[in-house]
PDB file of C-alpha atoms in Angstrom:
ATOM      1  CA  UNK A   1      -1.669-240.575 -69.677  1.00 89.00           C
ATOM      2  CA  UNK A   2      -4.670-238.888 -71.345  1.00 95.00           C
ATOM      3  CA  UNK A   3      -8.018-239.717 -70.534  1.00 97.00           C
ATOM      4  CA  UNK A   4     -10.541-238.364 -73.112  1.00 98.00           C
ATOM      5  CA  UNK A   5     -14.294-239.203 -72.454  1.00 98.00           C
ATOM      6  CA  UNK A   6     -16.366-238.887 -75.989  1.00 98.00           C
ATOM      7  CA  UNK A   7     -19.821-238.636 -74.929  1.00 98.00           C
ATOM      8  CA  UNK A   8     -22.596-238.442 -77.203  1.00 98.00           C
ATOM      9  CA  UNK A   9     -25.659-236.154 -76.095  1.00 98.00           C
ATOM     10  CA  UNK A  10     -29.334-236.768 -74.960  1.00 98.00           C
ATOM     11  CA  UNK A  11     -32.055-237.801 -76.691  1.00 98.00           C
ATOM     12  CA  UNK A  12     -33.085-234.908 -79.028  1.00 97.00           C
ATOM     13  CA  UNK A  13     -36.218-234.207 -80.641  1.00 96.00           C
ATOM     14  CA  UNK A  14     -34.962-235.556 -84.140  1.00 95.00           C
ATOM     15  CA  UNK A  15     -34.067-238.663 -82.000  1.00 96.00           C
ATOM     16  CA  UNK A  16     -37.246-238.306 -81.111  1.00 95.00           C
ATOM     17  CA  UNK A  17     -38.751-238.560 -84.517  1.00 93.00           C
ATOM     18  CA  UNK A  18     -39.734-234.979 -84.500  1.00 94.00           C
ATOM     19  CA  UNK A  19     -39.354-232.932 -87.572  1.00 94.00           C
ATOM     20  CA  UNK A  20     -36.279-229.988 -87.729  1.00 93.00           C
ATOM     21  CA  UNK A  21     -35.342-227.169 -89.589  1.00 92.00           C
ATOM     22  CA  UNK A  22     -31.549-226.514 -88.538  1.00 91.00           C
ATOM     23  CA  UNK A  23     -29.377-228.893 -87.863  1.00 92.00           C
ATOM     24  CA  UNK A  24     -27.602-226.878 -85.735  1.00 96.00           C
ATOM     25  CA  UNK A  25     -30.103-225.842 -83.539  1.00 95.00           C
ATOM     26  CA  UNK A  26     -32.116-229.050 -83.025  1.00 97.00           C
ATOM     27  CA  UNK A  27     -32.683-228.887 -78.954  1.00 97.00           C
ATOM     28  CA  UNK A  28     -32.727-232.086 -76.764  1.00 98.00           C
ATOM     29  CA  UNK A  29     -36.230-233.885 -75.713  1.00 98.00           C
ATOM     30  CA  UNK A  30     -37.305-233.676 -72.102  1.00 98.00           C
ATOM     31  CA  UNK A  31     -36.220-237.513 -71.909  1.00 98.00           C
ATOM     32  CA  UNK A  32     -32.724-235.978 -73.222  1.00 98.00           C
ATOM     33  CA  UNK A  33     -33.080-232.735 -70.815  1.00 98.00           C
ATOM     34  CA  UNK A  34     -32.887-236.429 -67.795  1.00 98.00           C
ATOM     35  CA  UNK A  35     -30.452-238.228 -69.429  1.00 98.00           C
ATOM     36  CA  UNK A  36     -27.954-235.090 -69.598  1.00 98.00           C
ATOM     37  CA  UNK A  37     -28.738-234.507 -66.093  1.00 98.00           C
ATOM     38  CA  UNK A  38     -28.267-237.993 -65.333  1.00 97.00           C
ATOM     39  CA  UNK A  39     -24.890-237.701 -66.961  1.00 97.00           C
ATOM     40  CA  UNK A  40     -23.470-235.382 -64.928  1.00 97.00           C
ATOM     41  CA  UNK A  41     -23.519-237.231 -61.786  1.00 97.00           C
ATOM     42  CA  UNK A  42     -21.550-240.325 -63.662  1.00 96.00           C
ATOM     43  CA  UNK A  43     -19.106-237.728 -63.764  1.00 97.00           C
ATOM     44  CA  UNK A  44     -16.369-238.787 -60.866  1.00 96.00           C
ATOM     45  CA  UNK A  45     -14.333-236.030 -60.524  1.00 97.00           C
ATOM     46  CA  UNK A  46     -13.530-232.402 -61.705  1.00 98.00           C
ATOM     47  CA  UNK A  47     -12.426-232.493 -65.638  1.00 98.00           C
ATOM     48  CA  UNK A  48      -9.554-230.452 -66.608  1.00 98.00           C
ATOM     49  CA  UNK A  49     -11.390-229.407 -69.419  1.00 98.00           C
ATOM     50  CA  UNK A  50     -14.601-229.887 -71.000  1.00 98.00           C
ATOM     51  CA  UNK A  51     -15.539-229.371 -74.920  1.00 98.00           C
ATOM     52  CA  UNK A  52     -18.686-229.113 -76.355  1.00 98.00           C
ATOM     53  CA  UNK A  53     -19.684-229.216 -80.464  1.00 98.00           C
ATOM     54  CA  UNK A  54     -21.274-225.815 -81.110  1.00 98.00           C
ATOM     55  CA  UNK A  55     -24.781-227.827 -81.881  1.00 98.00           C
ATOM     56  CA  UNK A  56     -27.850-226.959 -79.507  1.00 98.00           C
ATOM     57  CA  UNK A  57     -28.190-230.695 -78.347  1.00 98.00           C
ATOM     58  CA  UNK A  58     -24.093-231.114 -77.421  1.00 98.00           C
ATOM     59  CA  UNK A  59     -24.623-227.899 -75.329  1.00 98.00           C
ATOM     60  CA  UNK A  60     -27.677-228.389 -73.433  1.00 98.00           C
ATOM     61  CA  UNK A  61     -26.422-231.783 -72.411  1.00 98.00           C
ATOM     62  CA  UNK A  62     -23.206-230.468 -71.193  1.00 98.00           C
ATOM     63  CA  UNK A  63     -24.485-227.628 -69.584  1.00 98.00           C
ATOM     64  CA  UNK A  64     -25.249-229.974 -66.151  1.00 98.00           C
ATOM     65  CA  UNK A  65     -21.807-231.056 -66.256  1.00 98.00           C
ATOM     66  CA  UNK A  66     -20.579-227.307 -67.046  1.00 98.00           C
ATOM     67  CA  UNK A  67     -22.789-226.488 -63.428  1.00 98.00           C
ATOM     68  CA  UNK A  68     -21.709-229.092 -61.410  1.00 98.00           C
ATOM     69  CA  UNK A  69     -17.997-228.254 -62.081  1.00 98.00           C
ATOM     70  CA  UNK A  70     -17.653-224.838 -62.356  1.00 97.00           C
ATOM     71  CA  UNK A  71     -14.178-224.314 -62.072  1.00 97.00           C
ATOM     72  CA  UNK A  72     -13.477-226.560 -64.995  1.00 98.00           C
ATOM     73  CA  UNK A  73     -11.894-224.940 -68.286  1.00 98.00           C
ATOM     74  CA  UNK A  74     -14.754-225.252 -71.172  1.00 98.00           C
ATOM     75  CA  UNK A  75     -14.400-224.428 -74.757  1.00 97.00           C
ATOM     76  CA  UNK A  76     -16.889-224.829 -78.026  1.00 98.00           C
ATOM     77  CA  UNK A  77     -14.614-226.926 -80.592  1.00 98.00           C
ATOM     78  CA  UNK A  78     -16.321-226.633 -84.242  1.00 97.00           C
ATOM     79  CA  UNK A  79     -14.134-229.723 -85.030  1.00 98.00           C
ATOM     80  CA  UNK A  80     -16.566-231.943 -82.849  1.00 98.00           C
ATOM     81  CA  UNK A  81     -19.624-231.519 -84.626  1.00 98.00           C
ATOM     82  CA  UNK A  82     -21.825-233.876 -86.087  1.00 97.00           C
ATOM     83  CA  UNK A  83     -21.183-235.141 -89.229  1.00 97.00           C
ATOM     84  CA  UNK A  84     -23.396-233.164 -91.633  1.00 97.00           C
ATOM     85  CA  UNK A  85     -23.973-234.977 -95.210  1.00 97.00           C
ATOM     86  CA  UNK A  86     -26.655-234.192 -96.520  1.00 96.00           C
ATOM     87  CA  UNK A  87     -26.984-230.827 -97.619  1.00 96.00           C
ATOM     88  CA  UNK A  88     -29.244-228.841 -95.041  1.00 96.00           C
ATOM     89  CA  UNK A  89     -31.582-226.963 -96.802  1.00 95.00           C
ATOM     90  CA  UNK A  90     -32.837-230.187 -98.379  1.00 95.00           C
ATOM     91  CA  UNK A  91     -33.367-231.506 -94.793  1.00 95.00           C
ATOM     92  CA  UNK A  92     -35.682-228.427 -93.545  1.00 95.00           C
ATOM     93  CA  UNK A  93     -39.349-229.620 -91.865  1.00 95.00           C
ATOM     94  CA  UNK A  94     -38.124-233.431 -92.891  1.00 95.00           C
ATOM     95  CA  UNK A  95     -37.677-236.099 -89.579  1.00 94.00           C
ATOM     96  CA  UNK A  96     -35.303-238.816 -89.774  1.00 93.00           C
ATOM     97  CA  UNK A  97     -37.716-241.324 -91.012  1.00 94.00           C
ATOM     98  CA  UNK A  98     -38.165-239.294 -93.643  1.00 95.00           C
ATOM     99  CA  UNK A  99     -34.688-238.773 -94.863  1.00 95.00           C
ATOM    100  CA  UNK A 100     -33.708-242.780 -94.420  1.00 95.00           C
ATOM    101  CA  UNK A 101     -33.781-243.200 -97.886  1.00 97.00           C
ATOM    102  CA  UNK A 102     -31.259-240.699 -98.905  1.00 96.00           C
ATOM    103  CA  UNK A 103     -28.605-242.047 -95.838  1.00 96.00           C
ATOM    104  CA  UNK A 104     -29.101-245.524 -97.454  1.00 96.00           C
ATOM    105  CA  UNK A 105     -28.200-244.526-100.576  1.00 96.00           C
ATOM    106  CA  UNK A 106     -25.534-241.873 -99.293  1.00 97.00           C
ATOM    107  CA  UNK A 107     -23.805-244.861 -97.511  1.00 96.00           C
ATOM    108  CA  UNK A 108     -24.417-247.692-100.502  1.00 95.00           C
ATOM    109  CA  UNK A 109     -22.484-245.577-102.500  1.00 96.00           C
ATOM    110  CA  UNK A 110     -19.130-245.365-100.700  1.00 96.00           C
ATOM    111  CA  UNK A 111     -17.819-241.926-102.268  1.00 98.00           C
ATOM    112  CA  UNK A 112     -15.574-240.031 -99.458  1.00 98.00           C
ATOM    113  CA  UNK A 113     -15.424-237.072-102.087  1.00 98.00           C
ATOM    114  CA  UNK A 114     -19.273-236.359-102.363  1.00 98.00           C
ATOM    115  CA  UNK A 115     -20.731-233.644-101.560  1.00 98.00           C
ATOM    116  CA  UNK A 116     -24.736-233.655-101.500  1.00 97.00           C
ATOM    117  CA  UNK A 117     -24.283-229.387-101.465  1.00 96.00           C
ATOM    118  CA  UNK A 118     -24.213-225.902 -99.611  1.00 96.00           C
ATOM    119  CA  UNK A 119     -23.450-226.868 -95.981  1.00 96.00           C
ATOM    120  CA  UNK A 120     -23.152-230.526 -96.427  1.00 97.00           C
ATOM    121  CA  UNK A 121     -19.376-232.102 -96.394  1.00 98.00           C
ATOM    122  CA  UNK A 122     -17.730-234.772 -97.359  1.00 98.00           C
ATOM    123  CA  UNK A 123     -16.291-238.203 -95.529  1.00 98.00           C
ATOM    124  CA  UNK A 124     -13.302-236.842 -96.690  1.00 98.00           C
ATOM    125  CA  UNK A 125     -13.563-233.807 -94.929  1.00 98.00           C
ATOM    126  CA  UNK A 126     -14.925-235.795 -91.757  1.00 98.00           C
ATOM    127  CA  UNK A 127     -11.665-237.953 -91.450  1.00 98.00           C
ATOM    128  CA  UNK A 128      -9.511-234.733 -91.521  1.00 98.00           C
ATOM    129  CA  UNK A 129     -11.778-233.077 -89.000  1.00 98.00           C
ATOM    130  CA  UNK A 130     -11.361-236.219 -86.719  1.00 98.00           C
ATOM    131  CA  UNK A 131      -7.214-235.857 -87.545  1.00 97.00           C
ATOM    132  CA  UNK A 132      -7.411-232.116 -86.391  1.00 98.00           C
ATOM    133  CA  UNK A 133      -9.021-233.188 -83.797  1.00 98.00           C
ATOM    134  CA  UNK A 134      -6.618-235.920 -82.465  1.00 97.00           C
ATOM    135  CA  UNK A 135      -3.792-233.240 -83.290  1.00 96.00           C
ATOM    136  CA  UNK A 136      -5.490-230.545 -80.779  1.00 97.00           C
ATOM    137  CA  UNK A 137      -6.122-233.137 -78.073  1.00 97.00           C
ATOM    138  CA  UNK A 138      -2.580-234.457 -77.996  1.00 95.00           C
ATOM    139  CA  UNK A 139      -0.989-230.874 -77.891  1.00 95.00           C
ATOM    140  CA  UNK A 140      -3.654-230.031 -74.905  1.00 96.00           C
ATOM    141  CA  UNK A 141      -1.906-230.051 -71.225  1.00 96.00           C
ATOM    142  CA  UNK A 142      -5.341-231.505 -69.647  1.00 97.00           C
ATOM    143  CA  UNK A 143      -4.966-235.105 -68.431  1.00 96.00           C
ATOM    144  CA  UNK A 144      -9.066-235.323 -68.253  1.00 98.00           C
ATOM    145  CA  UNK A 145     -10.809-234.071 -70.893  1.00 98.00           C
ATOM    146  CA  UNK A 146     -14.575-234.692 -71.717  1.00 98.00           C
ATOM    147  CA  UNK A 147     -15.918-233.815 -75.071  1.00 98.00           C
ATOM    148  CA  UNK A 148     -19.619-233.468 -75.932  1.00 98.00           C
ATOM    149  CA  UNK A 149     -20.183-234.431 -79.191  1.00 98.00           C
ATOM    150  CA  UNK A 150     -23.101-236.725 -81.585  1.00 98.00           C
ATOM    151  CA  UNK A 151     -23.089-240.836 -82.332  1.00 97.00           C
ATOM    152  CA  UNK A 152     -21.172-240.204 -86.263  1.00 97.00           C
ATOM    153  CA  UNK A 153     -18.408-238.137 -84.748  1.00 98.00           C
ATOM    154  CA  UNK A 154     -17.633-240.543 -81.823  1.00 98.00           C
ATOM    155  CA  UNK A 155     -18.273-243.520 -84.300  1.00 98.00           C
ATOM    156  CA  UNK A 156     -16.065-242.204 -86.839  1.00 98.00           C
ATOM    157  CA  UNK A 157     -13.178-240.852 -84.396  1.00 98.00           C
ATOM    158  CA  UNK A 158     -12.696-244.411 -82.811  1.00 98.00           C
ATOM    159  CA  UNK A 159     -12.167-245.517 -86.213  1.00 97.00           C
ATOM    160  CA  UNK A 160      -9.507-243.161 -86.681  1.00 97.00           C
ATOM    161  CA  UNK A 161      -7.987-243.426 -83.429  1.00 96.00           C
ATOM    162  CA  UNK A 162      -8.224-247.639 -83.126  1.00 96.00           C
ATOM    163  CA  UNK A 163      -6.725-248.136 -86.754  1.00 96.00           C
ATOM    164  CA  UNK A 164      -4.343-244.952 -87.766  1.00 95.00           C
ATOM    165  CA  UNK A 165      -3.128-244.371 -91.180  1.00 95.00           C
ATOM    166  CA  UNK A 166      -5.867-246.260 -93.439  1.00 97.00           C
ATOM    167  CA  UNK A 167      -7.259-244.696 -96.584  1.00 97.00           C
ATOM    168  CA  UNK A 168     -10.000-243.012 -96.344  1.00 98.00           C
ATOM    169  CA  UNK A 169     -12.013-245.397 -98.324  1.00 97.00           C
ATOM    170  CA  UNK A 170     -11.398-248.075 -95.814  1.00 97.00           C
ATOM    171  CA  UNK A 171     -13.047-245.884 -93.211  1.00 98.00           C
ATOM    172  CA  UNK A 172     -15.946-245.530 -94.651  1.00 98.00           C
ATOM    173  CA  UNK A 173     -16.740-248.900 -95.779  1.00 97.00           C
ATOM    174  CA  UNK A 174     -16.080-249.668 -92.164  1.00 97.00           C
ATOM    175  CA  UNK A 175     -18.465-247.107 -90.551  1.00 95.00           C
ATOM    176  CA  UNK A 176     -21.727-249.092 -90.701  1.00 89.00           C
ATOM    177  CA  UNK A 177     -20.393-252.092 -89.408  1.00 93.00           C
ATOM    178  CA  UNK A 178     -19.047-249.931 -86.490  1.00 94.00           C
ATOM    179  CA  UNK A 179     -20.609-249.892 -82.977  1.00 92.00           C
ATOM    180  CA  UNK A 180     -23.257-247.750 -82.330  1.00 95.00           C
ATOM    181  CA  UNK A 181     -23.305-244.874 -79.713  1.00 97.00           C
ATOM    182  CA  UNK A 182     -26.786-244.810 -77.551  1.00 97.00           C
ATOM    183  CA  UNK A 183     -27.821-241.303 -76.582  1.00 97.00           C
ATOM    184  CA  UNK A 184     -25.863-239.879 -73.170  1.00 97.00           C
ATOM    185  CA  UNK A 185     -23.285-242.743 -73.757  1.00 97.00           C
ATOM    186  CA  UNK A 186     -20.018-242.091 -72.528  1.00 98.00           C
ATOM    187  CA  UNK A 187     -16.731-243.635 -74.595  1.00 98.00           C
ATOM    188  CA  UNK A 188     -13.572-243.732 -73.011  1.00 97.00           C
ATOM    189  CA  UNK A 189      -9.997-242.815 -75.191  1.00 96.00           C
ATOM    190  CA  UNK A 190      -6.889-243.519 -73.446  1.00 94.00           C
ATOM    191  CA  UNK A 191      -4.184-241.715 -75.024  1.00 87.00           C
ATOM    192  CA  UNK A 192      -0.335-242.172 -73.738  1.00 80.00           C
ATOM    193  CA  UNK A 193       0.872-239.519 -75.674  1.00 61.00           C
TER     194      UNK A 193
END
């Protein structure tokens, strides 16, 4: 039996309600800097493997985890990232307050196909990452396997895994009643594969 701990990172600056420029690089807040630290002591033994999204803010919060057990396998899985929407050049110098009105209307109208531009992708394209990344995780030998990721993924990806085989449509009218993920929370998957 698998055990798979999702676990979103720290508090980052655009959690924050700072302003960014990449979404990629967006670094975590001192307050996220203690939470990830805090994290790795939750931590109760030595993961087979840990994964990290290749975003700033996954990294830096795994990093304590990374030190504290160094002889754990670690790999950067681009299938983990943060769902990214919005296109990102229309997103540069903006904070989240800021870009609220565009996510409201993003998720009012329900298209899994749309694609707001360069960078951006679609629901659609979400859901199939999540499915690649069930696929990789069931082929993986590991039995503990912790994987550093952001609140949509995780929110999205227990959607997936708790109700298997709906249309994609169904998903997404089903994200925003979904649970939310607090920063440094830690969501366990059992998976008897």
């Amino acid at each position: 039996m698998k055990k798979i701990w999702l676990i979103r990172h720290g508090e980052s600056i655009a959690n924050a309600g700072e302003a960014t420029d990449d979404h990629k690089s967006i670094p975590l807040s001192e307050l996220g800097l203690k939470q990830a630290q805090a994290l790795a002591l939750q931590i109760p033994k030595q993961p087979d493997l840990i994964v990290t999204s290749p975003y700033l803010r996954a990294q830096q919060t795994a990093m304590y985890t990374i030190g504290r057990f160094p002889d754990a396998a670690t790999g950067i899985w681009d299938v983990v990232h943060e769902f990214v929407y919005l296109a990102p050049a229309t997103c540069v110098g903006t904070t989240s307050a800021q870009r609220r009105p565009r996510v409201i209307d993003y998720w009012r109208n329900l298209d899994p196909d749309y694609v707001d531009g360069e960078g951006a992708e679609s629901y659609r394209q979400l859901i199939d990452r999540i499915e690649r990344t069930l696929a990789l995780l069931k082929r993986r030998p590991e039995e503990f396997i912790l994987v550093f990721t952001h609140a949509q993924f995780i929110r999205n990806f227990l959607l997936v895994y708790e109700n298997p085989n709906l249309p994609v449509e169904e998903y997404m009218a089903a994200f925003r009643r979904s649970r939310s993920i607090r920063n440094g929370q830690i969501i366990e998957v059992t998976m008897n594969w």
